[in-house]
PDB file of C-alpha atoms and ligand atoms in Angstrom:
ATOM      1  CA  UNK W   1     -13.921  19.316   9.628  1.00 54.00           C
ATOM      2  CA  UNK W   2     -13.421  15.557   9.491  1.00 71.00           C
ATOM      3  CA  UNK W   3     -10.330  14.652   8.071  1.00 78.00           C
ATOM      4  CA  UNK W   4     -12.063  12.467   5.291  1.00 78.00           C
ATOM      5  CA  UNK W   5     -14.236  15.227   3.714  1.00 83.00           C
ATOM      6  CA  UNK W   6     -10.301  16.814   2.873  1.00 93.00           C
ATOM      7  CA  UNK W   7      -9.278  13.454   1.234  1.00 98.00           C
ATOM      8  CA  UNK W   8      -8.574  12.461  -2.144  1.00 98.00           C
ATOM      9  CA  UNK W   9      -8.867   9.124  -2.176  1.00 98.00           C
ATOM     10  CA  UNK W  10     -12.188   9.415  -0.141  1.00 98.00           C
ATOM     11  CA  UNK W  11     -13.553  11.905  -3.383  1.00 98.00           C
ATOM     12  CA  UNK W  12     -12.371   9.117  -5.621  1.00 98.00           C
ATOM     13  CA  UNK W  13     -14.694   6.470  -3.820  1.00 98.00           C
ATOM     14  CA  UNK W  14     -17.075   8.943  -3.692  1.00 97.00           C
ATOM     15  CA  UNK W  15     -16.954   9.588  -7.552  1.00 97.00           C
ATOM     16  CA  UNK W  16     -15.997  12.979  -6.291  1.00 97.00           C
ATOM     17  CA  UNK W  17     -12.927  13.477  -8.573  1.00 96.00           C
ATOM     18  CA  UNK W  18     -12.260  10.665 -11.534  1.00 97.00           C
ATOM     19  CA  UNK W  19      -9.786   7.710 -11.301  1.00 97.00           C
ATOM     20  CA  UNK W  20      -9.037   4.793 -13.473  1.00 97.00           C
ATOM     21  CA  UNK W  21     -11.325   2.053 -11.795  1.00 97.00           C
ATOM     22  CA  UNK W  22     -10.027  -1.484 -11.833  1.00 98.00           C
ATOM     23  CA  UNK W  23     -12.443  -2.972  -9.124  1.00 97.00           C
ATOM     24  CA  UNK W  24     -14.535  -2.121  -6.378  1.00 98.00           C
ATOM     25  CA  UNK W  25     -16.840  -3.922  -3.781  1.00 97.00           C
ATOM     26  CA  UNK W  26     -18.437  -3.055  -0.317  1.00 98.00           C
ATOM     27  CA  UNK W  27     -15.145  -3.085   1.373  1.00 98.00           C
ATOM     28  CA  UNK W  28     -12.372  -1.960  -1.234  1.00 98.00           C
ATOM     29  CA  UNK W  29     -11.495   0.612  -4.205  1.00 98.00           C
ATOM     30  CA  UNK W  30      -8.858  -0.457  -6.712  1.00 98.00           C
ATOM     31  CA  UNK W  31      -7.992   2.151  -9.202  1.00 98.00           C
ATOM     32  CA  UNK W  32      -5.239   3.334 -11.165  1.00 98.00           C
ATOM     33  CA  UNK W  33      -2.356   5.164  -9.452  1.00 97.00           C
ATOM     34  CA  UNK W  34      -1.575   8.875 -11.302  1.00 96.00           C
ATOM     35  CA  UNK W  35       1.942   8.191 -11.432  1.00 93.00           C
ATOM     36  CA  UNK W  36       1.990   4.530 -13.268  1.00 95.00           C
ATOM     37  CA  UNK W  37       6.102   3.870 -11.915  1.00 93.00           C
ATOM     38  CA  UNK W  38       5.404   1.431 -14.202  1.00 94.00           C
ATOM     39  CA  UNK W  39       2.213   0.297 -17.007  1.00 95.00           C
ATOM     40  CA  UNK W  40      -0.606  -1.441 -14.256  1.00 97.00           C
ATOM     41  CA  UNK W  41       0.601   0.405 -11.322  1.00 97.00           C
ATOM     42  CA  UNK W  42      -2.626   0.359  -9.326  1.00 98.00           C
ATOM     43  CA  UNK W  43      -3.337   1.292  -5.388  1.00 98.00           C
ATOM     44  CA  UNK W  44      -6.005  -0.973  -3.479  1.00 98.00           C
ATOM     45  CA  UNK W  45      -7.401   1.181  -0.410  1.00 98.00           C
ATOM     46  CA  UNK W  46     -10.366   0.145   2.002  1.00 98.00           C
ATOM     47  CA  UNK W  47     -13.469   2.449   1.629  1.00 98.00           C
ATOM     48  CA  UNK W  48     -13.645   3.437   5.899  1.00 98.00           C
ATOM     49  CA  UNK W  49     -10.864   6.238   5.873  1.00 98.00           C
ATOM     50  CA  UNK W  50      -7.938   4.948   7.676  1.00 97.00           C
ATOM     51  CA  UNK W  51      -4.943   7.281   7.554  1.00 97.00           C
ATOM     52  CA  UNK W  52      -1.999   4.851   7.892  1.00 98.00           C
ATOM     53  CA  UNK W  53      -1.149   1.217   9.020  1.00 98.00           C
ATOM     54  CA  UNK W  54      -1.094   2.795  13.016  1.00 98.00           C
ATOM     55  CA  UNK W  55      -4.651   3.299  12.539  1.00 97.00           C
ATOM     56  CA  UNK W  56      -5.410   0.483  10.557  1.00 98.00           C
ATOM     57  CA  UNK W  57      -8.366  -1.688  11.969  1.00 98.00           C
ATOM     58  CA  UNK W  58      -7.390  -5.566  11.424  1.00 97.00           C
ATOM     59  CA  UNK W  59     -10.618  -6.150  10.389  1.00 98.00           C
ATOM     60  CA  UNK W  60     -10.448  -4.047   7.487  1.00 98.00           C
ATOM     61  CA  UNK W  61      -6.806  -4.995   6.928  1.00 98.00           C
ATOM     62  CA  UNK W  62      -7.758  -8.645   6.598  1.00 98.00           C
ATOM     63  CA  UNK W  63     -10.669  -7.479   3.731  1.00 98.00           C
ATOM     64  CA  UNK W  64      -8.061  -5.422   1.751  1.00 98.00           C
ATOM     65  CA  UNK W  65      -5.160  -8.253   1.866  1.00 98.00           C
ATOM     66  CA  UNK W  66      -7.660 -11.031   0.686  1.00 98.00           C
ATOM     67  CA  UNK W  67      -8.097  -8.637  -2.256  1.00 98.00           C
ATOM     68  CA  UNK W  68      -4.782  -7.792  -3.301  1.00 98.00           C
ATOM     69  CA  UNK W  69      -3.548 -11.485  -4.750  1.00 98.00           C
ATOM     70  CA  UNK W  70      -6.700 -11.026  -6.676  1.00 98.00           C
ATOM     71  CA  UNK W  71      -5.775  -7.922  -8.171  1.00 98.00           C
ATOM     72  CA  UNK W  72      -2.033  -9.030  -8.386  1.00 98.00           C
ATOM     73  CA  UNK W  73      -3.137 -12.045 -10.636  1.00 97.00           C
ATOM     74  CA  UNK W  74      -5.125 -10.083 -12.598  1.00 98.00           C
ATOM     75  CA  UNK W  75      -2.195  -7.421 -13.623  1.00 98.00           C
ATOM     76  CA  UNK W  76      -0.574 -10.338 -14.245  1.00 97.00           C
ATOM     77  CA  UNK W  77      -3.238 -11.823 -16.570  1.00 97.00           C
ATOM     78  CA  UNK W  78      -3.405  -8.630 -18.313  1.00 98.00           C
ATOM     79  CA  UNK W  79       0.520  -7.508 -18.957  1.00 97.00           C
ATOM     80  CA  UNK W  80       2.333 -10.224 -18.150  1.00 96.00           C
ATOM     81  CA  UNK W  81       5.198  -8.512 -15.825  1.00 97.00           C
ATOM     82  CA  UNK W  82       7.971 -10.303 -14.669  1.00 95.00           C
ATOM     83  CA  UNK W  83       7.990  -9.674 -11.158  1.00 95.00           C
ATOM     84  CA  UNK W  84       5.610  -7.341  -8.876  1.00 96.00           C
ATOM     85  CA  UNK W  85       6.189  -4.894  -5.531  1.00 95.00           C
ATOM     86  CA  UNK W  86       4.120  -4.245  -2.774  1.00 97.00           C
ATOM     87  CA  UNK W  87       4.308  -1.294  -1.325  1.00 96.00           C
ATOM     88  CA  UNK W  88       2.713   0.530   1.388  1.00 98.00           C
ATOM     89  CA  UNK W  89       4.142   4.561   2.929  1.00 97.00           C
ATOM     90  CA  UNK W  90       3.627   4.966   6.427  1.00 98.00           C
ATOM     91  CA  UNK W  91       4.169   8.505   7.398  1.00 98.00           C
ATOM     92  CA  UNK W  92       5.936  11.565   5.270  1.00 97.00           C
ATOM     93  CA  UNK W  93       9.370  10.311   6.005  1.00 96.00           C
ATOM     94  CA  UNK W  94       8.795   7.312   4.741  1.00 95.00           C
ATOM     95  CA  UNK W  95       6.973   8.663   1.406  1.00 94.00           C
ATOM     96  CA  UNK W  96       3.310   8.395   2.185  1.00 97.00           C
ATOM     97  CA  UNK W  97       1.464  11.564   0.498  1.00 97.00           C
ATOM     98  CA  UNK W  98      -1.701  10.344   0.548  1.00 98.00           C
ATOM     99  CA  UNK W  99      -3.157  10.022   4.384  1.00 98.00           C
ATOM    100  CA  UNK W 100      -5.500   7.638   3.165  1.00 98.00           C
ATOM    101  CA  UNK W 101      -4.595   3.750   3.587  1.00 98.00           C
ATOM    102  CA  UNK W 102      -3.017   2.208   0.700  1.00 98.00           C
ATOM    103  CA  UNK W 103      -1.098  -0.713  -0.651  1.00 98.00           C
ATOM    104  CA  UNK W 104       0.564  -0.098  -4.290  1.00 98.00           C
ATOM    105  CA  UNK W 105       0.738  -3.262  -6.539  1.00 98.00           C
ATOM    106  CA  UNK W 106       3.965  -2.311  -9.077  1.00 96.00           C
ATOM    107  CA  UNK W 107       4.451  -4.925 -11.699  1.00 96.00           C
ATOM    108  CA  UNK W 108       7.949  -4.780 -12.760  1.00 95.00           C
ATOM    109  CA  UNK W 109       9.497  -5.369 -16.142  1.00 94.00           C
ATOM    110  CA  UNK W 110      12.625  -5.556 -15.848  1.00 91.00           C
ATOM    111  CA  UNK W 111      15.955  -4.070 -14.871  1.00 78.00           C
ATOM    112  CA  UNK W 112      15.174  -1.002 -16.827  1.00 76.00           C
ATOM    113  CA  UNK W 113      11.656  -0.139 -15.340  1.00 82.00           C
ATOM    114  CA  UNK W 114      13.541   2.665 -13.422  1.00 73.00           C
ATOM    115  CA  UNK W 115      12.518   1.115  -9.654  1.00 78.00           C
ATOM    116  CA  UNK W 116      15.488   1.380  -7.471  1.00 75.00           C
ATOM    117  CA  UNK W 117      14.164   1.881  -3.716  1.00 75.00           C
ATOM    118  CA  UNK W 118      17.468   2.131  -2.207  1.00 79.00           C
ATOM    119  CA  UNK W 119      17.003   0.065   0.783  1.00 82.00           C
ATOM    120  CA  UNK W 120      20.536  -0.927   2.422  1.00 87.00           C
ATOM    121  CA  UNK W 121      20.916  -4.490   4.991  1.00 89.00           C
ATOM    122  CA  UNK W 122      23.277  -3.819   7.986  1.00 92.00           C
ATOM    123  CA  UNK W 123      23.077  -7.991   8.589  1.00 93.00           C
ATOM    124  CA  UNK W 124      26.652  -7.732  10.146  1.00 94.00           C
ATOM    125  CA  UNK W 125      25.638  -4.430  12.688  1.00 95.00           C
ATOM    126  CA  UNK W 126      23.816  -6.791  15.116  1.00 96.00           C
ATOM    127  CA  UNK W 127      24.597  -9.722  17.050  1.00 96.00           C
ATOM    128  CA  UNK W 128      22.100 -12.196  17.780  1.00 97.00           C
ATOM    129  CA  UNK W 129      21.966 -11.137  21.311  1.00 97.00           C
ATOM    130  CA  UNK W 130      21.242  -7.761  19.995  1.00 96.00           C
ATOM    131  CA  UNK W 131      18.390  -9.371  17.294  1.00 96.00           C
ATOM    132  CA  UNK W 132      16.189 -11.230  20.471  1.00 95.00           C
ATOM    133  CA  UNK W 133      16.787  -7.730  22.316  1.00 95.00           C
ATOM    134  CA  UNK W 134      14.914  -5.551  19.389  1.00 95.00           C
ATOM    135  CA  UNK W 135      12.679  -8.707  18.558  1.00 95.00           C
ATOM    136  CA  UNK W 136      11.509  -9.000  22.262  1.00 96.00           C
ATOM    137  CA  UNK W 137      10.927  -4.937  22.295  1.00 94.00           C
ATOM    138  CA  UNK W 138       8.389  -5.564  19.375  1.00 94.00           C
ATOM    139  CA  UNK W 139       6.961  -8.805  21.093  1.00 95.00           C
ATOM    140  CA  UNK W 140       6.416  -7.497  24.486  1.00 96.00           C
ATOM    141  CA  UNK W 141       3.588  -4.949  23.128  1.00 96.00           C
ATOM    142  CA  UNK W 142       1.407  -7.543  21.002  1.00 93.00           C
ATOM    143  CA  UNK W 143      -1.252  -8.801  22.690  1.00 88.00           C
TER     144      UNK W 143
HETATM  145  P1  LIG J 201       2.017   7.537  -1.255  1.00 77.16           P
HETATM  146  O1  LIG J 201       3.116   8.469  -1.683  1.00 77.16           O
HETATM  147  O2  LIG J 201       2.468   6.154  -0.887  1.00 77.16           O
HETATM  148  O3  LIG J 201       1.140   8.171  -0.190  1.00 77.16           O
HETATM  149  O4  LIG J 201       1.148   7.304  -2.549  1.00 77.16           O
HETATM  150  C1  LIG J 201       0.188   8.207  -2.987  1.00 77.16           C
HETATM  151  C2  LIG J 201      -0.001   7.948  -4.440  1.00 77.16           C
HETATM  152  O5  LIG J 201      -1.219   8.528  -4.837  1.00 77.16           O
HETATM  153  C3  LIG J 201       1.089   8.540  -5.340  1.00 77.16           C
HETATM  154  O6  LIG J 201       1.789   7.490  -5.977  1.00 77.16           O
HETATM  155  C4  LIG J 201       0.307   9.417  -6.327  1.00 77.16           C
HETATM  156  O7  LIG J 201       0.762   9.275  -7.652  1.00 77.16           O
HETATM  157  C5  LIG J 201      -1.100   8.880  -6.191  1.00 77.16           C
HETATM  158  N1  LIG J 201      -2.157   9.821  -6.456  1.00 77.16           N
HETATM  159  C6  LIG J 201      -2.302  11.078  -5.965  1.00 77.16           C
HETATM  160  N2  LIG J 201      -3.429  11.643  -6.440  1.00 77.16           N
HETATM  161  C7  LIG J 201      -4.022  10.723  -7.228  1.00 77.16           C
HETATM  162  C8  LIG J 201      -5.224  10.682  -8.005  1.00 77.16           C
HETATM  163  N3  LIG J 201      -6.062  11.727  -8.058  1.00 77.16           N
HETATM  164  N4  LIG J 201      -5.502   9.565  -8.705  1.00 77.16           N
HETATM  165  C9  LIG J 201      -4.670   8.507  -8.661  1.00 77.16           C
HETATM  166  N5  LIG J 201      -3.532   8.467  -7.951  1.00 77.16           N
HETATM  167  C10 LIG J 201      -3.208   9.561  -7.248  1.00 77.16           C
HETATM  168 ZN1  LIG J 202      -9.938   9.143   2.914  1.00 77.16          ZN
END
């Protein structure tokens, strides 16, 4: 069985299962996310099911991302947060339990809206030397 006809966000494009709509068009579906982390939380996913940003065609990367300041501005518009996260899982270690595409818009409120994602720098682990080595690993594969 194709992996879509076993997805849940796929149903919700479909009008399979119900969501919370806040836009749509040929390309994307915006819709309420279950959880709400906090009031507006919303996830913007492309319609072609795309299971993570390692399978994620540029071409239908570049039509979601010249959505999302759109829907950004209009959570703004409509509650006024102070502040807003992106947010995108790639894999179950790094949270993703959906294996459909998705970028989470999370206005924030302030200090008590409960968000902490725990991320920790190491700036003083690496020498420069050590920075050009892992940032000329990355460069050497994009073509
Ligand atoms: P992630 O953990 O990044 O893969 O995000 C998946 C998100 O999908 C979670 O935040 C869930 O709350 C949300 N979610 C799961 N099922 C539904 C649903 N039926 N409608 C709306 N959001 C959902
Ligand atoms: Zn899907």
């Amino acid at each position: 069985m194709a992996e879509e006809n076993d997805c849940i966000f796929c149903k919700i494009i479909k009008g399979e299962i119900p969501s919370a709509k806040v836009y749509e068009d040929e390309d994307v579906y915006a819709f309420l996310d279950l959880g709400q982390i906090t009031k507006g939380h919303t996830l913007i996913v492309p319609k072609v099911h795309q299971k993570d940003i390692f399978h994620l065609d540029p071409e239908i990367a570049a039509k979601l991302f010249r959505r999302v300041p759109v829907i950004a501005d209009a959570i703004n518009k409509a509650f006024h947060p102070v502040g807003l996260n992106l947010l995108n899982n790639n894999g179950t270690l790094a949270g993703q339990s959906v294996f459909h595409y998705h970028v989470h818009l999370i206005p924030r409120y302030g200090k008590d809206d409960t968000i902490n994602f725990g991320f920790q720098t190491h700036t003083d682990d690496y020498t420069n030397e050590q920075r050009a080595a892992i940032a000329q690993a990355i460069s050497s594969h994009i073509h």
